[in-house]
Amino acid sequence: QVQLVESGGGLVQTGGSLRLSCAASGGTFRFDRVAWYRQPPGKQRELVAGLNSGGSMNYAASVEGRFTISKDDAKNTVDLQMNSLKPEDTAVYYCHIRVDRLLYQDWRKGYEYWGQGTQVTVSS
């Protein structure tokens, strides 16, 4: 069972920076695709940034150039560096990972896990 622990959320002023971190643990696994989603108050959850095992990244147009997703396969961590924050970035942010798991000496694909969510508030 893979478990995620998120950290780094909080209150920041407009123009400030924040770094979110997601630590995965439990069993033997390897990242396939990792991503960050967010859900502003009263709005639908949306993809913020994604990163696949080949290094390909994709970002929401509203954050490209300001946010950077990264991962460390050795440490099993996923980060989101957020710069030049705006009030419209205020949301609950969720880490999402898709992994291969080693079970009974066989690799199994397609396991997905969500973080608990962390609040990011940007003051205007």
Coordinates of N, CA, C and O in Angstrom, one line a residue:
Q1 N 0.8 -1.2 0.0 CA 0.0 0.0 0.0 C 0.9 1.2 0.0 O 1.7 1.4 0.9
V2 N 0.7 2.1 -1.0 CA 1.5 3.3 -1.1 C 0.7 4.4 -0.4 O -0.5 4.6 -0.7
Q3 N 1.4 5.2 0.4 CA 0.8 6.3 1.1 C 1.5 7.6 0.7 O 2.7 7.6 0.5
L4 N 0.8 8.7 0.7 CA 1.3 10.0 0.3 C 1.1 11.0 1.5 O 0.1 11.0 2.2
V5 N 2.2 11.8 1.7 CA 2.1 12.8 2.7 C 2.5 14.1 2.0 O 3.6 14.3 1.5
E6 N 1.6 15.1 2.0 CA 1.8 16.4 1.4 C 2.2 17.4 2.5 O 1.7 17.3 3.6
S7 N 3.0 18.4 2.1 CA 3.4 19.4 2.9 C 3.7 20.7 2.1 O 3.8 20.6 0.9
G8 N 3.8 21.8 2.8 CA 4.2 23.1 2.1 C 3.1 24.1 1.9 O 3.4 25.2 1.5
G9 N 1.8 23.7 2.1 CA 0.7 24.7 1.9 C 0.7 25.7 2.9 O 1.4 25.6 4.0
G10 N 0.0 26.8 2.7 CA -0.1 27.9 3.6 C -0.6 29.2 3.0 O -1.2 29.2 1.9
L11 N -0.4 30.2 3.7 CA -0.8 31.6 3.3 C 0.4 32.3 2.8 O 1.5 32.4 3.5
V12 N 0.2 33.0 1.6 CA 1.3 33.7 1.1 C 0.8 35.0 0.4 O -0.4 35.0 0.0
Q13 N 1.5 36.0 0.3 CA 1.1 37.3 -0.3 C 1.2 37.2 -1.9 O 2.0 36.4 -2.4
T14 N 0.4 38.0 -2.5 CA 0.5 38.1 -4.0 C 2.0 38.4 -4.4 O 2.6 39.2 -3.8
G15 N 2.4 37.6 -5.4 CA 3.8 37.7 -5.9 C 4.8 36.8 -5.2 O 6.0 36.8 -5.6
G16 N 4.4 36.2 -4.1 CA 5.3 35.3 -3.3 C 5.4 34.0 -3.9 O 4.9 33.7 -5.0
S17 N 6.2 33.1 -3.2 CA 6.5 31.8 -3.7 C 6.1 30.8 -2.6 O 6.1 31.1 -1.4
L18 N 5.8 29.5 -3.1 CA 5.5 28.5 -2.2 C 6.0 27.2 -2.9 O 5.8 27.0 -4.1
R19 N 6.4 26.2 -2.1 CA 6.9 24.9 -2.6 C 6.1 23.8 -1.9 O 6.2 23.7 -0.7
L20 N 5.3 23.1 -2.7 CA 4.6 21.9 -2.2 C 5.4 20.7 -2.4 O 6.1 20.5 -3.4
S21 N 5.3 19.8 -1.5 CA 6.0 18.5 -1.6 C 5.1 17.3 -1.3 O 4.2 17.4 -0.4
C22 N 5.3 16.2 -1.9 CA 4.5 15.0 -1.8 C 5.5 13.9 -1.7 O 6.3 13.6 -2.6
A23 N 5.5 13.2 -0.5 CA 6.4 12.1 -0.2 C 5.6 10.8 -0.3 O 4.6 10.6 0.5
A24 N 6.0 9.9 -1.1 CA 5.4 8.6 -1.2 C 6.2 7.5 -0.6 O 7.4 7.5 -0.7
S25 N 5.5 6.6 0.1 CA 6.2 5.5 0.8 C 5.3 4.2 0.9 O 4.1 4.3 0.7
G26 N 5.9 3.1 1.1 CA 5.2 1.9 1.3 C 5.4 0.9 0.1 O 5.1 1.2 -1.0
G27 N 6.0 -0.2 0.5 CA 6.3 -1.3 -0.5 C 7.3 -0.9 -1.5 O 8.1 0.1 -1.3
T28 N 7.4 -1.6 -2.7 CA 8.3 -1.3 -3.7 C 7.5 -0.8 -4.9 O 6.6 -1.5 -5.4
F29 N 7.8 0.4 -5.5 CA 7.1 0.9 -6.6 C 8.0 1.9 -7.4 O 9.1 2.2 -6.9
R30 N 7.6 2.2 -8.5 CA 8.3 3.2 -9.4 C 7.2 4.1 -10.0 O 6.2 3.7 -10.4
F31 N 7.6 5.4 -10.1 CA 6.7 6.4 -10.7 C 6.4 6.1 -12.2 O 7.4 5.8 -12.9
D32 N 5.2 6.2 -12.6 CA 4.8 6.2 -14.0 C 4.5 7.7 -14.4 O 5.3 8.3 -15.1
R33 N 3.4 8.2 -13.9 CA 3.0 9.6 -14.1 C 2.7 10.2 -12.8 O 2.1 9.6 -11.9
V34 N 3.2 11.5 -12.6 CA 2.9 12.2 -11.4 C 2.3 13.5 -11.8 O 2.5 14.0 -12.9
A35 N 1.4 14.1 -10.9 CA 0.7 15.3 -11.3 C 0.2 16.0 -10.0 O 0.2 15.5 -8.9
W36 N -0.1 17.3 -10.2 CA -0.7 18.1 -9.2 C -2.0 18.7 -9.8 O -2.1 19.1 -10.9
Y37 N -3.1 18.6 -9.0 CA -4.4 19.1 -9.3 C -4.7 20.2 -8.3 O -4.1 20.2 -7.2
R38 N -5.7 21.0 -8.6 CA -6.2 22.0 -7.6 C -7.7 22.2 -7.8 O -8.2 22.0 -8.9
Q39 N -8.3 22.6 -6.7 CA -9.8 22.8 -6.7 C -10.0 24.1 -5.9 O -10.0 24.1 -4.7
P40 N -10.3 25.2 -6.7 CA -10.7 26.5 -6.0 C -12.0 26.4 -5.4 O -12.8 25.5 -5.8
P41 N -12.4 27.2 -4.4 CA -13.7 27.2 -3.8 C -14.8 27.3 -4.8 O -14.8 28.2 -5.6
G42 N -15.7 26.4 -4.8 CA -16.9 26.5 -5.7 C -16.6 26.1 -7.1 O -17.5 26.3 -8.0
K43 N -15.4 25.6 -7.4 CA -15.1 25.3 -8.8 C -14.7 23.8 -8.9 O -14.4 23.1 -7.9
Q44 N -14.6 23.3 -10.2 CA -14.2 22.0 -10.4 C -12.7 21.8 -10.3 O -11.9 22.7 -10.6
R45 N -12.3 20.6 -9.9 CA -10.9 20.2 -9.8 C -10.3 20.2 -11.2 O -10.9 19.8 -12.2
E46 N -9.1 20.8 -11.3 CA -8.4 20.9 -12.6 C -7.0 20.5 -12.5 O -6.3 20.5 -11.4
L47 N -6.4 20.0 -13.6 CA -5.0 19.6 -13.7 C -4.2 20.9 -13.7 O -4.4 21.8 -14.5
V48 N -3.2 20.9 -12.8 CA -2.2 22.0 -12.8 C -0.9 21.7 -13.6 O -0.5 22.5 -14.4
A49 N -0.4 20.5 -13.3 CA 0.9 20.1 -13.9 C 1.0 18.6 -13.9 O 0.6 18.0 -12.9
G50 N 1.6 18.1 -14.9 CA 1.8 16.6 -15.0 C 3.2 16.3 -15.6 O 3.7 17.1 -16.3
L51 N 3.7 15.2 -15.1 CA 5.0 14.8 -15.5 C 5.0 13.2 -15.7 O 4.7 12.5 -14.7
N52 N 5.4 12.8 -16.9 CA 5.4 11.3 -17.1 C 6.8 10.8 -16.9 O 7.8 11.5 -16.7
S53 N 6.9 9.4 -17.0 CA 8.2 8.8 -16.7 C 9.3 9.1 -17.8 O 10.5 9.0 -17.5
G54 N 8.9 9.6 -18.9 CA 9.8 9.9 -20.0 C 10.3 11.4 -19.9 O 11.1 11.8 -20.7
G55 N 9.8 12.1 -18.9 CA 10.2 13.5 -18.7 C 9.3 14.5 -19.3 O 9.6 15.7 -19.2
S56 N 8.3 14.1 -20.0 CA 7.4 15.0 -20.7 C 6.5 15.7 -19.6 O 5.9 15.1 -18.8
M57 N 6.4 17.1 -19.7 CA 5.6 17.8 -18.8 C 4.5 18.5 -19.5 O 4.6 18.9 -20.7
N58 N 3.4 18.8 -18.8 CA 2.3 19.6 -19.3 C 1.8 20.4 -18.2 O 1.7 20.0 -17.0
Y59 N 1.4 21.7 -18.5 CA 0.9 22.6 -17.5 C -0.4 23.3 -18.0 O -0.6 23.4 -19.2
A60 N -1.2 23.6 -17.0 CA -2.3 24.5 -17.3 C -1.8 25.8 -17.8 O -0.8 26.3 -17.4
A61 N -2.5 26.4 -18.8 CA -2.1 27.7 -19.4 C -1.9 28.8 -18.4 O -1.1 29.6 -18.5
S62 N -2.8 28.7 -17.3 CA -2.8 29.8 -16.3 C -1.5 29.7 -15.4 O -1.3 30.7 -14.7
V63 N -0.8 28.6 -15.4 CA 0.3 28.5 -14.5 C 1.7 28.4 -15.2 O 2.7 28.5 -14.6
E64 N 1.6 28.1 -16.5 CA 2.9 27.8 -17.2 C 3.8 29.1 -17.2 O 3.3 30.2 -17.4
G65 N 5.0 28.9 -16.9 CA 6.0 29.9 -16.7 C 6.1 30.4 -15.2 O 7.1 31.1 -14.9
R66 N 5.2 30.0 -14.4 CA 5.2 30.3 -13.0 C 5.4 29.1 -12.1 O 6.1 29.2 -11.1
F67 N 4.8 28.0 -12.5 CA 4.9 26.8 -11.7 C 5.9 25.8 -12.4 O 6.0 25.7 -13.6
T68 N 6.5 24.9 -11.6 CA 7.4 23.9 -12.1 C 7.1 22.6 -11.3 O 7.2 22.6 -10.0
I69 N 6.8 21.5 -12.0 CA 6.7 20.2 -11.3 C 8.0 19.5 -11.5 O 8.7 19.6 -12.5
S70 N 8.3 18.7 -10.5 CA 9.5 17.9 -10.5 C 9.3 16.6 -9.7 O 8.4 16.6 -8.8
K71 N 10.2 15.7 -9.9 CA 10.1 14.4 -9.1 C 11.5 13.9 -8.8 O 12.5 14.3 -9.6
D72 N 11.7 13.1 -7.8 CA 12.9 12.4 -7.5 C 12.6 11.0 -7.4 O 12.0 10.5 -6.4
D73 N 13.0 10.2 -8.3 CA 12.6 8.8 -8.3 C 13.3 8.0 -7.2 O 12.8 7.0 -6.8
A74 N 14.5 8.5 -6.9 CA 15.3 7.8 -5.8 C 14.6 8.0 -4.4 O 14.6 7.2 -3.6
K75 N 14.1 9.3 -4.2 CA 13.6 9.6 -2.9 C 12.0 9.4 -2.9 O 11.4 9.6 -1.8
N76 N 11.4 9.2 -4.0 CA 10.0 9.0 -4.1 C 9.2 10.2 -3.7 O 8.3 10.2 -2.9
T77 N 9.6 11.4 -4.2 CA 9.0 12.6 -3.9 C 8.6 13.4 -5.2 O 9.2 13.2 -6.2
V78 N 7.5 14.2 -5.0 CA 7.0 15.0 -6.1 C 6.8 16.4 -5.6 O 6.2 16.6 -4.5
D79 N 7.4 17.4 -6.3 CA 7.3 18.8 -5.8 C 6.6 19.6 -6.8 O 6.5 19.3 -8.0
L80 N 6.0 20.7 -6.3 CA 5.5 21.8 -7.2 C 6.0 23.1 -6.6 O 5.6 23.6 -5.6
Q81 N 6.9 23.7 -7.4 CA 7.4 25.1 -7.1 C 6.5 26.1 -7.7 O 6.2 26.1 -8.9
M82 N 5.9 27.0 -6.9 CA 5.0 28.0 -7.3 C 5.6 29.4 -7.1 O 5.8 29.7 -5.9
N83 N 5.7 30.1 -8.1 CA 6.3 31.5 -8.1 C 5.3 32.5 -8.6 O 4.3 32.1 -9.3
S84 N 5.5 33.7 -8.3 CA 4.6 34.8 -8.7 C 3.2 34.5 -8.5 O 2.3 34.6 -9.4
L85 N 2.9 34.1 -7.3 CA 1.5 33.6 -7.0 C 0.5 34.8 -7.1 O 0.8 35.9 -6.7
K86 N -0.7 34.4 -7.5 CA -1.8 35.3 -7.7 C -3.0 34.9 -6.8 O -3.1 33.7 -6.5
P87 N -3.9 35.8 -6.5 CA -5.1 35.4 -5.7 C -5.9 34.2 -6.4 O -6.5 33.4 -5.7
E88 N -5.9 34.2 -7.7 CA -6.7 33.1 -8.4 C -6.0 31.8 -8.3 O -6.6 30.8 -8.7
D89 N -4.8 31.7 -7.7 CA -4.2 30.4 -7.4 C -4.7 29.8 -6.1 O -4.3 28.7 -5.8
T90 N -5.4 30.5 -5.4 CA -6.0 30.0 -4.1 C -6.9 28.8 -4.4 O -7.8 28.8 -5.2
A91 N -6.5 27.7 -3.7 CA -7.2 26.4 -3.9 C -6.7 25.4 -3.0 O -5.6 25.6 -2.3
V92 N -7.3 24.2 -3.0 CA -6.8 23.1 -2.3 C -6.0 22.3 -3.4 O -6.6 22.0 -4.5
Y93 N -4.8 22.0 -3.1 CA -3.9 21.3 -4.1 C -3.7 19.9 -3.7 O -3.5 19.5 -2.5
Y94 N -3.8 19.0 -4.7 CA -3.8 17.6 -4.5 C -2.6 17.0 -5.3 O -2.5 17.2 -6.5
C95 N -1.8 16.1 -4.7 CA -0.8 15.3 -5.4 C -1.5 14.1 -5.9 O -2.3 13.4 -5.2
H96 N -1.1 13.7 -7.1 CA -1.6 12.4 -7.7 C -0.5 11.7 -8.3 O 0.3 12.3 -9.1
I97 N -0.4 10.4 -8.1 CA 0.6 9.6 -8.7 C 0.0 8.3 -9.3 O -0.9 7.7 -8.8
R98 N 0.6 7.9 -10.4 CA 0.3 6.6 -11.0 C 1.7 5.8 -11.0 O 2.7 6.3 -11.5
V99 N 1.6 4.6 -10.4 CA 2.9 3.8 -10.2 C 2.7 2.4 -10.6 O 1.6 1.9 -10.8
D100 N 3.9 1.8 -10.9 CA 4.0 0.3 -11.0 C 4.4 -0.2 -9.6 O 5.3 0.4 -9.0
R101 N 3.8 -1.3 -9.2 CA 4.1 -1.9 -7.9 C 4.7 -3.3 -8.1 O 4.2 -4.0 -9.0
L102 N 5.7 -3.6 -7.3 CA 6.2 -4.9 -7.3 C 5.5 -5.8 -6.3 O 5.6 -5.6 -5.1
L103 N 4.7 -6.8 -6.8 CA 3.9 -7.6 -6.0 C 4.2 -9.1 -6.4 O 4.1 -9.4 -7.6
Y104 N 4.6 -9.9 -5.4 CA 4.9 -11.3 -5.6 C 5.9 -11.5 -6.7 O 5.8 -12.3 -7.6
Q105 N 6.9 -10.6 -6.7 CA 8.0 -10.6 -7.7 C 7.6 -10.3 -9.1 O 8.4 -10.5 -10.0
D106 N 6.5 -9.7 -9.3 CA 6.0 -9.2 -10.6 C 5.6 -7.8 -10.5 O 5.0 -7.3 -9.5
W107 N 5.9 -7.0 -11.6 CA 5.5 -5.6 -11.7 C 4.1 -5.5 -12.2 O 3.8 -6.1 -13.2
R108 N 3.3 -4.8 -11.5 CA 1.9 -4.5 -11.9 C 1.7 -3.1 -12.1 O 2.2 -2.2 -11.4
K109 N 1.1 -2.7 -13.2 CA 0.9 -1.4 -13.7 C -0.4 -0.8 -13.3 O -1.4 -1.5 -13.0
G110 N -0.5 0.5 -13.2 CA -1.8 1.3 -13.2 C -2.3 1.5 -11.8 O -3.5 1.8 -11.7
Y111 N -1.5 1.5 -10.8 CA -2.0 1.8 -9.4 C -2.0 3.4 -9.3 O -1.0 4.0 -9.6
E112 N -3.1 3.9 -8.8 CA -3.2 5.4 -8.6 C -3.5 5.8 -7.2 O -4.3 5.1 -6.5
Y113 N -2.9 6.9 -6.7 CA -3.1 7.3 -5.4 C -3.2 8.9 -5.4 O -2.6 9.6 -6.2
W114 N -4.0 9.3 -4.4 CA -4.2 10.8 -4.2 C -3.7 11.2 -2.8 O -3.8 10.5 -1.8
G115 N -3.1 12.4 -2.8 CA -2.8 13.0 -1.5 C -4.0 13.5 -0.8 O -5.1 13.6 -1.4
Q116 N -3.9 13.9 0.4 CA -5.1 14.4 1.2 C -5.5 15.8 0.9 O -6.6 16.2 1.2
G117 N -4.7 16.5 0.2 CA -4.9 17.9 -0.2 C -4.3 18.9 0.8 O -4.3 18.6 2.0
T118 N -3.8 20.0 0.3 CA -3.2 21.0 1.2 C -3.7 22.4 0.7 O -3.7 22.6 -0.5
Q119 N -4.1 23.2 1.6 CA -4.7 24.5 1.3 C -3.6 25.5 0.9 O -2.6 25.7 1.7
V120 N -3.7 26.2 -0.2 CA -2.9 27.3 -0.6 C -3.8 28.6 -0.7 O -4.7 28.6 -1.5
T121 N -3.4 29.6 0.0 CA -4.2 30.8 0.0 C -3.3 32.0 -0.3 O -2.2 32.2 0.4
V122 N -3.6 32.7 -1.3 CA -2.8 33.9 -1.8 C -3.6 35.1 -1.5 O -4.7 35.3 -2.0
S123 N -3.1 36.0 -0.6 CA -3.8 37.2 -0.2 C -3.7 38.3 -1.2 O -2.6 38.4 -1.8
S124 N -4.7 39.1 -1.4 CA -4.7 40.1 -2.4 C -4.5 41.5 -1.7 O -4.5 41.6 -0.5

